């Protein structure tokens, strides 16, 4: 049989595996991931209250559970198995490693305690193993950025723990969110509402949160019916117009949007106390920067430091090495965007892959505490059982050792 390796079990890697199975039924796929769990950004990136997007995991499970696919979780390609070893054993390796790095704010005070990249906050509330807890000082928060990740961060903080019990957020995070509630979020956007990248559905979600004042400076809003404006922008502007004219309430919680506000400085004595914007400053306890992600270079793989991606042609880095997803095209688009992206890469890969190969089983993980697909199914059962103890459908287990133990110990031996 012909074997192909995919590095990364997030949506882009799994969509690539699915496209391979679909187009070449004789191909077997080994999917490696450094996390003990599959689904990448669907598990650790998508906001926990976005249950519909999270349910993509069911489709990804069908691919990873296919008898022609093997999941090798808890295997870090590089430190555990060198990429060169993978390339020596597989005629084709697809890198689907995403954009795990974050852009730097690059302003004075950015290294003060009390500033965290949104990626770290997202890791924490989603229960990624090893995530750093969010600082407890977070009653007034500035979220910097005009994209949907900024909205996710603002919404999850404003929902608090009690507003997230219907999700799979780890129990300790729910407790922490309730014990240290956020009451005021300032959304700091460097350009105007028309140029911001918020999507209308994600903005509308704030309108369904109870007891929340929504505020935006009317002066920032252009006329909505100007010629040449596209439908998404018009809907976005209409939303902000609603927020700007909304009745002033006294809800005790607020989301205030500041447009045309490139942050100038973060300042404070020992930690962040305010964000300086042109002409004003906001007193805050925590700053979260949601200003985009970046790919990380992999040893031995070409890298474009400007774009933070691997240069490629239709997914081919060189014959035998391919990229798909955010490491290929940068951190844009929704989960489904990765499907077409993976199909393009797989089409290219298949033009290089000889038919009728008979590849030996490489078995590169024999000495490693690998999480297999049946190990993952044991984790799923444990997370459902843990959820049931608190009348929840499921609770994410965030401790790496516990995840690996559940996945690798014989059934019935793990509490
Ligand atoms: P994004 O949409 O690219 O937004 C990044 C924002 O950061 C932009 O507004 C950008 O402003 C701003 N920015 C960049 N550098 C800055 C700086 N130095 N100072 C101030 N602002 C700065 O990225 P994202 O929010 O990380 O989202 C990544 C992708 O995931 C997007 O395609 C997004 O739609 C998607 N996503 C979707 C959902 C969903 O569908 N529910 C949820 C989360 C993420 P400029 O525009 O001025 O450059």
Short mmCIF file of C-alpha atoms and ligand atoms in Angstrom, two decimals:
data_model
loop_
_atom_site.label_atom_id
_atom_site.label_comp_id
_atom_site.label_asym_id
_atom_site.label_seq_id
_atom_site.Cartn_x
_atom_site.Cartn_y
_atom_site.Cartn_z
CA UNK A 1 0.00 0.00 0.00
CA UNK A 2 1.02 3.63 -0.53
CA UNK A 3 1.49 5.63 2.66
CA UNK A 4 1.30 9.40 3.08
CA UNK A 5 2.13 11.32 6.28
CA UNK A 6 0.19 14.38 7.42
CA UNK A 7 1.64 16.59 10.17
CA UNK A 8 -1.18 18.25 12.10
CA UNK A 9 -4.58 16.77 13.01
CA UNK A 10 -6.46 20.07 12.79
CA UNK A 11 -9.10 20.69 10.14
CA UNK A 12 -6.58 21.40 7.36
CA UNK A 13 -4.62 18.18 7.98
CA UNK A 14 -7.74 16.04 8.32
CA UNK A 15 -9.32 17.60 5.21
CA UNK A 16 -6.12 16.66 3.35
CA UNK A 17 -6.39 13.07 4.64
CA UNK A 18 -10.06 12.97 3.56
CA UNK A 19 -9.20 14.26 0.09
CA UNK A 20 -6.46 11.60 -0.25
CA UNK A 21 -8.82 8.77 0.77
CA UNK A 22 -11.45 10.09 -1.58
CA UNK A 23 -9.24 10.37 -4.63
CA UNK A 24 -6.92 7.40 -4.10
CA UNK A 25 -8.63 4.56 -2.19
CA UNK A 26 -5.33 2.57 -2.12
CA UNK A 27 -3.57 5.28 -0.07
CA UNK A 28 -3.18 4.95 3.72
CA UNK A 29 -2.58 8.06 5.78
CA UNK A 30 -0.65 8.50 9.05
CA UNK A 31 -1.69 11.72 10.83
CA UNK A 32 0.77 13.03 13.44
CA UNK A 33 0.02 15.72 16.03
CA UNK A 34 2.07 17.00 18.93
CA UNK A 35 -1.11 17.32 20.98
CA UNK A 36 -2.47 14.13 22.58
CA UNK A 37 -5.84 15.10 21.10
CA UNK A 38 -7.00 15.57 17.50
CA UNK A 39 -8.89 18.46 15.79
CA UNK A 40 -6.33 21.28 16.35
CA UNK A 41 -8.05 24.64 16.13
CA UNK A 42 -11.53 23.09 16.30
CA UNK A 43 -10.74 21.91 19.85
CA UNK A 44 -8.32 24.63 21.00
CA UNK A 45 -9.11 27.66 18.81
CA UNK A 46 -12.82 27.87 18.00
CA UNK A 47 -14.68 29.63 20.82
CA UNK A 48 -16.34 27.13 23.17
CA UNK A 49 -19.78 28.73 22.76
CA UNK A 50 -19.64 28.27 18.98
CA UNK A 51 -21.15 24.81 19.25
CA UNK A 52 -22.11 24.56 15.58
CA UNK A 53 -18.56 25.19 14.36
CA UNK A 54 -17.22 22.83 17.06
CA UNK A 55 -19.49 20.10 15.68
CA UNK A 56 -17.17 19.91 12.63
CA UNK A 57 -15.25 17.52 14.91
CA UNK A 58 -17.84 14.86 14.03
CA UNK A 59 -16.93 15.04 10.33
CA UNK A 60 -13.20 15.07 11.18
CA UNK A 61 -13.76 11.96 13.36
CA UNK A 62 -15.21 10.06 10.42
CA UNK A 63 -11.94 10.58 8.54
CA UNK A 64 -9.62 9.88 11.48
CA UNK A 65 -11.65 6.78 12.39
CA UNK A 66 -11.38 5.38 8.84
CA UNK A 67 -9.46 2.06 8.84
CA UNK A 68 -7.02 3.51 6.29
CA UNK A 69 -6.03 6.31 8.68
CA UNK A 70 -3.85 6.11 11.80
CA UNK A 71 -3.75 8.91 14.40
CA UNK A 72 -0.40 9.36 16.16
CA UNK A 73 -1.15 11.91 18.89
CA UNK A 74 1.40 13.24 21.38
CA UNK A 75 4.14 12.99 18.73
CA UNK A 76 5.99 16.23 18.02
CA UNK A 77 7.54 16.14 14.55
CA UNK A 78 10.97 17.67 15.13
CA UNK A 79 11.79 16.84 18.77
CA UNK A 80 10.22 13.35 18.84
CA UNK A 81 10.56 12.27 15.22
CA UNK A 82 12.72 14.39 12.88
CA UNK A 83 11.00 15.60 9.74
CA UNK A 84 13.89 14.06 7.77
CA UNK A 85 12.94 10.61 9.17
CA UNK A 86 9.36 11.15 8.10
CA UNK A 87 10.45 12.16 4.60
CA UNK A 88 12.76 9.15 4.35
CA UNK A 89 9.88 6.78 5.08
CA UNK A 90 6.96 8.36 3.24
CA UNK A 91 6.88 9.31 -0.45
CA UNK A 92 4.79 12.36 0.50
CA UNK A 93 4.56 14.45 3.67
CA UNK A 94 1.87 17.13 4.06
CA UNK A 95 2.54 19.88 6.61
CA UNK A 96 -0.66 21.24 8.17
CA UNK A 97 0.90 22.91 11.19
CA UNK A 98 -1.16 26.13 11.18
CA UNK A 99 -0.06 29.47 12.63
CA UNK A 100 0.84 28.84 16.27
CA UNK A 101 2.76 32.13 16.71
CA UNK A 102 1.24 35.55 17.38
CA UNK A 103 2.06 38.99 16.00
CA UNK A 104 3.84 41.33 18.40
CA UNK A 105 2.20 44.64 19.38
CA UNK A 106 5.51 46.48 18.95
CA UNK A 107 4.66 49.46 21.19
CA UNK A 108 6.25 50.65 24.46
CA UNK A 109 5.00 48.71 27.48
CA UNK A 110 3.97 45.64 25.48
CA UNK A 111 6.13 43.45 27.73
CA UNK A 112 4.48 44.64 30.99
CA UNK A 113 2.57 42.08 33.05
CA UNK A 114 -1.12 42.47 32.35
CA UNK A 115 -0.73 42.20 28.58
CA UNK A 116 -1.38 38.84 26.96
CA UNK A 117 -1.78 37.72 23.34
CA UNK A 118 -5.30 36.52 22.54
CA UNK A 119 -3.84 33.14 21.57
CA UNK A 120 -2.83 32.56 25.21
CA UNK A 121 -6.29 33.53 26.47
CA UNK A 122 -7.93 31.23 23.91
CA UNK A 123 -5.60 28.36 24.89
CA UNK A 124 -6.54 28.86 28.55
CA UNK A 125 -10.31 28.97 28.20
CA UNK A 126 -10.28 26.04 25.78
CA UNK A 127 -8.12 23.92 28.12
CA UNK A 128 -5.04 23.44 25.93
CA UNK A 129 -2.48 21.49 27.98
CA UNK A 130 0.22 23.78 29.36
CA UNK A 131 -1.75 27.01 28.77
CA UNK A 132 -0.89 29.91 31.06
CA UNK A 133 -3.85 31.03 33.20
CA UNK A 134 -5.29 34.48 32.47
CA UNK A 135 -4.32 37.05 35.13
CA UNK A 136 -6.99 37.40 37.84
CA UNK A 137 -6.93 41.22 37.45
CA UNK A 138 -9.37 41.63 34.57
CA UNK A 139 -12.43 43.64 35.59
CA UNK A 140 -11.69 46.27 32.88
CA UNK A 141 -10.16 44.77 29.74
CA UNK A 142 -8.92 46.33 26.50
CA UNK A 143 -9.01 43.93 23.57
CA UNK A 144 -6.86 45.25 20.72
CA UNK A 145 -7.80 44.13 17.19
CA UNK A 146 -10.55 44.43 14.62
CA UNK A 147 -11.10 40.74 13.80
CA UNK A 148 -13.24 37.85 15.00
CA UNK A 149 -10.63 36.60 17.49
CA UNK A 150 -10.98 39.94 19.31
CA UNK A 151 -14.75 39.37 19.42
CA UNK A 152 -14.26 35.81 20.74
CA UNK A 153 -12.00 37.06 23.56
CA UNK A 154 -14.40 39.89 24.49
CA UNK A 155 -17.49 37.65 24.40
CA UNK A 156 -16.03 34.80 26.47
CA UNK A 157 -14.81 37.21 29.18
CA UNK A 158 -18.19 38.97 29.27
CA UNK A 159 -20.17 35.71 29.36
CA UNK A 160 -18.32 34.60 32.49
CA UNK A 161 -18.32 31.05 33.82
CA UNK A 162 -22.05 30.80 34.41
CA UNK A 163 -22.68 31.81 30.80
CA UNK A 164 -20.52 28.94 29.57
CA UNK A 165 -21.79 25.94 31.52
CA UNK A 166 -23.46 24.57 28.38
CA UNK A 167 -20.03 24.28 26.74
CA UNK A 168 -17.09 21.96 27.42
CA UNK A 169 -14.86 24.64 29.05
CA UNK A 170 -12.79 23.06 31.87
CA UNK A 171 -14.34 23.34 35.32
CA UNK A 172 -11.40 25.33 36.79
CA UNK A 173 -11.76 27.94 34.02
CA UNK A 174 -15.50 28.34 34.66
CA UNK A 175 -14.78 28.86 38.34
CA UNK A 176 -12.01 31.37 37.61
CA UNK A 177 -14.21 33.34 35.18
CA UNK A 178 -16.94 33.64 37.81
CA UNK A 179 -14.54 34.52 40.63
CA UNK A 180 -12.87 37.28 38.59
CA UNK A 181 -15.65 38.73 36.42
CA UNK A 182 -15.00 41.15 33.57
CA UNK A 183 -17.47 44.04 33.60
CA UNK A 184 -16.10 46.41 30.94
CA UNK A 185 -14.45 45.57 27.65
CA UNK A 186 -12.95 48.22 25.38
CA UNK A 187 -12.53 46.98 21.82
CA UNK A 188 -9.62 48.97 20.37
CA UNK A 189 -9.58 49.03 16.54
CA UNK A 190 -6.88 50.88 14.64
CA UNK A 191 -8.95 51.59 11.52
CA UNK A 192 -12.62 52.43 10.93
CA UNK A 193 -15.76 50.26 11.08
CA UNK A 194 -15.84 49.76 7.31
CA UNK A 195 -12.25 48.47 7.29
CA UNK A 196 -12.61 46.29 10.38
CA UNK A 197 -12.79 42.54 9.81
CA UNK A 198 -15.60 41.68 12.22
CA UNK A 199 -18.26 39.54 10.58
CA UNK A 200 -21.92 40.53 11.14
CA UNK A 201 -23.04 37.23 12.72
CA UNK A 202 -20.27 37.42 15.32
CA UNK A 203 -21.15 41.06 16.12
CA UNK A 204 -24.84 40.20 16.46
CA UNK A 205 -24.02 37.68 19.20
CA UNK A 206 -23.34 40.55 21.63
CA UNK A 207 -26.92 41.75 21.17
CA UNK A 208 -28.19 38.49 22.63
CA UNK A 209 -26.07 38.78 25.79
CA UNK A 210 -28.30 40.08 28.56
CA UNK A 211 -27.33 43.01 30.77
CA UNK A 212 -24.73 44.39 28.41
CA UNK A 213 -24.44 48.00 27.20
CA UNK A 214 -23.12 48.25 23.65
CA UNK A 215 -21.41 51.53 22.83
CA UNK A 216 -19.69 52.99 19.81
CA UNK A 217 -18.70 56.55 18.97
CA UNK A 218 -21.19 57.87 16.40
CA UNK A 219 -18.57 60.16 14.88
CA UNK A 220 -16.67 57.09 13.66
CA UNK A 221 -19.58 55.85 11.57
CA UNK A 222 -19.72 56.68 7.86
CA UNK A 223 -22.99 56.87 5.95
CA UNK A 224 -24.18 53.27 5.41
CA UNK A 225 -25.80 53.68 2.01
CA UNK A 226 -22.80 55.13 0.21
CA UNK A 227 -22.27 53.67 -3.25
CA UNK A 228 -19.98 50.71 -3.81
CA UNK A 229 -20.24 49.27 -0.33
CA UNK A 230 -20.55 45.47 -0.18
CA UNK A 231 -23.34 43.69 1.71
CA UNK A 232 -21.16 42.43 4.60
CA UNK A 233 -19.74 45.91 5.21
CA UNK A 234 -23.22 47.47 5.02
CA UNK A 235 -24.55 44.98 7.61
CA UNK A 236 -21.54 45.61 9.85
CA UNK A 237 -22.07 49.37 9.67
CA UNK A 238 -25.78 48.98 10.36
CA UNK A 239 -24.93 46.95 13.48
CA UNK A 240 -22.60 49.64 14.79
CA UNK A 241 -25.19 52.30 14.02
CA UNK A 242 -27.67 50.36 16.17
CA UNK A 243 -25.12 50.23 18.96
CA UNK A 244 -24.40 53.94 18.68
CA UNK A 245 -28.05 54.94 19.01
CA UNK A 246 -29.03 52.29 21.53
CA UNK A 247 -30.77 53.44 24.67
CA UNK A 248 -28.25 54.19 27.42
CA UNK A 249 -28.85 51.48 29.98
CA UNK A 250 -27.35 50.79 33.34
CA UNK A 251 -26.50 47.16 32.95
CA UNK A 252 -23.34 47.14 34.96
CA UNK A 253 -21.48 45.58 32.04
CA UNK A 254 -20.35 47.21 28.83
CA UNK A 255 -18.65 46.69 25.49
CA UNK A 256 -17.31 49.95 24.05
CA UNK A 257 -15.84 50.04 20.56
CA UNK A 258 -13.10 52.59 19.83
CA UNK A 259 -12.45 53.02 16.10
CA UNK A 260 -9.52 54.90 14.52
CA UNK A 261 -7.54 54.06 17.65
CA UNK A 262 -4.09 52.62 16.97
CA UNK A 263 -2.65 51.81 20.40
CA UNK A 264 0.34 54.03 21.21
CA UNK A 265 1.57 52.68 24.54
CA UNK A 266 0.76 50.36 27.42
CA UNK A 267 1.80 51.91 30.71
CA UNK A 268 1.70 51.41 34.45
CA UNK A 269 4.03 51.06 37.43
CA UNK A 270 4.49 47.29 37.82
CA UNK A 271 1.83 46.16 35.39
CA UNK A 272 -0.49 47.59 32.76
CA UNK A 273 -2.72 50.32 34.17
CA UNK A 274 -3.76 52.07 30.99
CA UNK A 275 -3.66 51.93 27.20
CA UNK A 276 -2.71 55.18 25.49
CA UNK A 277 -4.62 55.90 22.27
CA UNK A 278 -4.27 59.03 20.11
CA UNK A 279 -5.70 61.83 22.22
CA UNK A 280 -6.97 59.70 25.10
CA UNK A 281 -6.16 56.86 27.45
CA UNK A 282 -8.21 54.00 28.84
CA UNK A 283 -7.76 52.76 32.41
CA UNK A 284 -7.68 48.96 32.30
CA UNK A 285 -6.56 45.94 34.33
CA UNK A 286 -5.74 43.65 31.40
CA UNK A 287 -4.86 44.09 27.73
CA UNK A 288 -5.47 41.28 25.26
CA UNK A 289 -3.95 41.74 21.80
CA UNK A 290 -5.85 39.93 19.04
CA UNK A 291 -3.84 41.21 16.09
CA UNK A 292 -3.30 38.06 14.06
CA UNK A 293 -1.25 34.89 14.05
CA UNK A 294 1.92 33.70 12.32
CA UNK A 295 3.33 30.38 11.18
CA UNK A 296 6.59 29.18 12.72
CA UNK A 297 9.55 28.01 10.67
CA UNK A 298 10.24 24.26 10.67
CA UNK A 299 13.86 23.06 10.51
CA UNK A 300 14.81 22.18 6.96
CA UNK A 301 11.67 23.73 5.42
CA UNK A 302 11.77 27.00 3.45
CA UNK A 303 10.00 29.89 5.23
CA UNK A 304 8.83 33.35 4.26
CA UNK A 305 9.39 35.46 7.40
CA UNK A 306 7.36 38.38 6.00
CA UNK A 307 4.18 36.38 5.51
CA UNK A 308 4.89 33.76 8.19
CA UNK A 309 4.14 30.97 5.72
CA UNK A 310 5.97 28.27 3.74
CA UNK A 311 6.47 29.23 0.07
CA UNK A 312 4.78 26.75 -2.27
CA UNK A 313 3.26 26.28 -5.68
CA UNK A 314 -0.31 24.94 -5.53
CA UNK A 315 0.65 23.32 -2.22
CA UNK A 316 3.99 21.80 -3.38
CA UNK A 317 7.06 22.99 -1.46
CA UNK A 318 9.18 20.50 -3.40
CA UNK A 319 8.35 17.02 -4.71
CA UNK A 320 7.52 14.89 -1.66
CA UNK A 321 6.78 17.87 0.64
CA UNK A 322 3.48 19.76 0.66
CA UNK A 323 1.62 22.35 2.75
CA UNK A 324 -2.03 23.04 3.45
CA UNK A 325 -4.09 25.34 5.69
CA UNK A 326 -2.76 28.42 7.51
CA UNK A 327 0.93 27.46 7.13
CA UNK A 328 0.25 27.54 3.36
CA UNK A 329 -1.93 30.63 2.91
CA UNK A 330 -1.73 32.53 6.22
CA UNK A 331 -4.24 32.91 9.06
CA UNK A 332 -7.42 33.78 7.18
CA UNK A 333 -10.79 32.26 6.47
CA UNK A 334 -13.20 30.02 8.34
CA UNK A 335 -12.77 26.30 9.10
CA UNK A 336 -14.45 25.29 5.81
CA UNK A 337 -11.97 27.39 3.77
CA UNK A 338 -9.40 24.69 4.53
CA UNK A 339 -11.34 22.09 2.57
CA UNK A 340 -10.76 23.66 -0.84
CA UNK A 341 -7.21 24.51 0.23
CA UNK A 342 -6.53 20.82 1.07
CA UNK A 343 -8.10 19.65 -2.18
CA UNK A 344 -5.72 21.85 -4.16
CA UNK A 345 -2.70 20.50 -2.25
CA UNK A 346 -3.82 16.88 -2.64
CA UNK A 347 -4.41 17.31 -6.38
CA UNK A 348 -0.81 18.55 -6.68
CA UNK A 349 0.53 15.75 -4.45
CA UNK A 350 -1.20 13.08 -6.52
CA UNK A 351 0.42 14.28 -9.73
CA UNK A 352 3.79 13.50 -8.05
CA UNK A 353 2.81 10.25 -6.31
CA UNK A 354 3.52 7.11 -8.34
CA UNK A 355 0.71 4.55 -8.37
CA UNK A 356 1.17 0.93 -7.23
CA UNK A 357 3.83 1.67 -4.59
CA UNK A 358 4.25 -0.71 -1.72
CA UNK A 359 5.55 1.21 1.28
CA UNK A 360 6.68 -0.65 4.40
CA UNK A 361 5.06 0.33 7.69
CA UNK A 362 7.51 2.95 9.04
CA UNK A 363 6.55 2.47 12.72
CA UNK A 364 8.46 5.56 13.87
CA UNK A 365 6.61 5.92 17.17
CA UNK A 366 7.22 2.49 18.73
CA UNK A 367 9.07 3.89 21.77
CA UNK A 368 6.84 6.94 22.31
CA UNK A 369 3.72 7.33 24.50
CA UNK A 370 1.61 7.74 21.39
CA UNK A 371 -2.12 8.39 21.59
CA UNK A 372 -3.87 6.24 19.00
CA UNK A 373 -7.42 6.70 17.72
CA UNK A 374 -8.78 4.22 20.26
CA UNK A 375 -6.82 6.14 22.94
CA UNK A 376 -8.59 9.32 21.83
CA UNK A 377 -11.97 7.55 22.05
CA UNK A 378 -11.09 6.68 25.67
CA UNK A 379 -10.39 10.40 26.30
CA UNK A 380 -13.77 11.26 24.79
CA UNK A 381 -15.53 8.81 27.12
CA UNK A 382 -13.62 10.20 30.11
CA UNK A 383 -14.58 13.79 29.19
CA UNK A 384 -18.25 12.81 28.87
CA UNK A 385 -18.12 10.99 32.22
CA UNK A 386 -16.46 14.00 33.85
CA UNK A 387 -19.13 16.31 32.41
CA UNK A 388 -21.91 14.06 33.74
CA UNK A 389 -20.63 14.53 37.30
CA UNK A 390 -21.66 18.23 37.01
CA UNK A 391 -24.74 17.82 34.79
CA UNK A 392 -22.77 18.92 31.74
CA UNK A 393 -22.58 17.07 28.40
CA UNK A 394 -18.81 17.13 28.48
CA UNK A 395 -15.86 18.75 30.25
CA UNK A 396 -12.48 19.23 28.59
CA UNK A 397 -9.57 17.57 30.38
CA UNK A 398 -6.65 20.00 30.23
CA UNK A 399 -3.83 18.08 31.92
CA UNK A 400 -1.48 16.49 29.38
CA UNK A 401 -0.32 13.66 31.68
CA UNK A 402 -3.89 12.77 32.53
CA UNK A 403 -4.88 12.78 28.85
CA UNK A 404 -1.99 10.50 27.92
CA UNK A 405 -2.66 8.21 30.87
CA UNK A 406 -6.31 7.83 29.95
CA UNK A 407 -5.39 7.14 26.34
CA UNK A 408 -2.60 4.66 26.96
CA UNK A 409 -3.67 2.69 30.04
CA UNK A 410 -5.80 -0.40 29.59
CA UNK A 411 -9.54 0.20 29.82
CA UNK A 412 -10.91 0.41 33.35
CA UNK A 413 -7.62 1.24 35.09
CA UNK A 414 -7.91 5.04 34.92
CA UNK A 415 -10.21 6.80 37.39
P1 LIG B 1 -7.86 39.20 11.43
O1 LIG B 1 -9.25 38.99 10.98
O2 LIG B 1 -6.79 39.25 10.41
O3 LIG B 1 -7.84 40.54 12.32
C1 LIG B 1 -6.65 41.05 12.85
C2 LIG B 1 -6.90 42.46 13.30
O4 LIG B 1 -5.73 42.92 13.98
C3 LIG B 1 -7.16 43.45 12.17
O5 LIG B 1 -8.23 44.27 12.53
C4 LIG B 1 -5.85 44.24 12.10
O6 LIG B 1 -6.04 45.57 11.69
C5 LIG B 1 -5.45 44.25 13.55
N1 LIG B 1 -4.04 44.52 13.77
C6 LIG B 1 -2.97 43.91 13.21
N2 LIG B 1 -1.82 44.42 13.69
C7 LIG B 1 -2.18 45.39 14.57
C8 LIG B 1 -1.46 46.29 15.38
N3 LIG B 1 -0.12 46.27 15.39
N4 LIG B 1 -2.14 47.16 16.16
C9 LIG B 1 -3.49 47.17 16.15
N5 LIG B 1 -4.24 46.35 15.40
C10 LIG B 1 -3.59 45.47 14.62
O7 LIG B 1 -7.34 38.05 12.43
P2 LIG B 1 -8.02 37.24 13.62
O8 LIG B 1 -9.03 38.01 14.34
O9 LIG B 1 -6.84 36.70 14.35
O10 LIG B 1 -8.75 36.03 12.87
C11 LIG B 1 -8.02 35.10 12.05
C12 LIG B 1 -8.98 34.40 11.09
O11 LIG B 1 -9.85 33.51 11.82
C13 LIG B 1 -9.90 35.39 10.37
O12 LIG B 1 -10.10 34.95 9.06
C14 LIG B 1 -11.16 35.30 11.18
O13 LIG B 1 -12.34 35.71 10.49
C15 LIG B 1 -11.19 33.83 11.53
N6 LIG B 1 -12.04 33.61 12.72
C16 LIG B 1 -13.34 33.34 12.50
C17 LIG B 1 -14.19 33.18 13.57
C18 LIG B 1 -15.64 32.91 13.32
O14 LIG B 1 -16.04 32.74 12.19
N7 LIG B 1 -16.49 32.88 14.29
C19 LIG B 1 -13.72 33.30 14.87
C20 LIG B 1 -12.36 33.58 15.08
C21 LIG B 1 -11.53 33.74 13.97
P3 LIG B 1 -5.88 46.00 10.14
O15 LIG B 1 -7.09 45.48 9.46
O16 LIG B 1 -5.79 47.48 10.22
O17 LIG B 1 -4.60 45.35 9.64
#
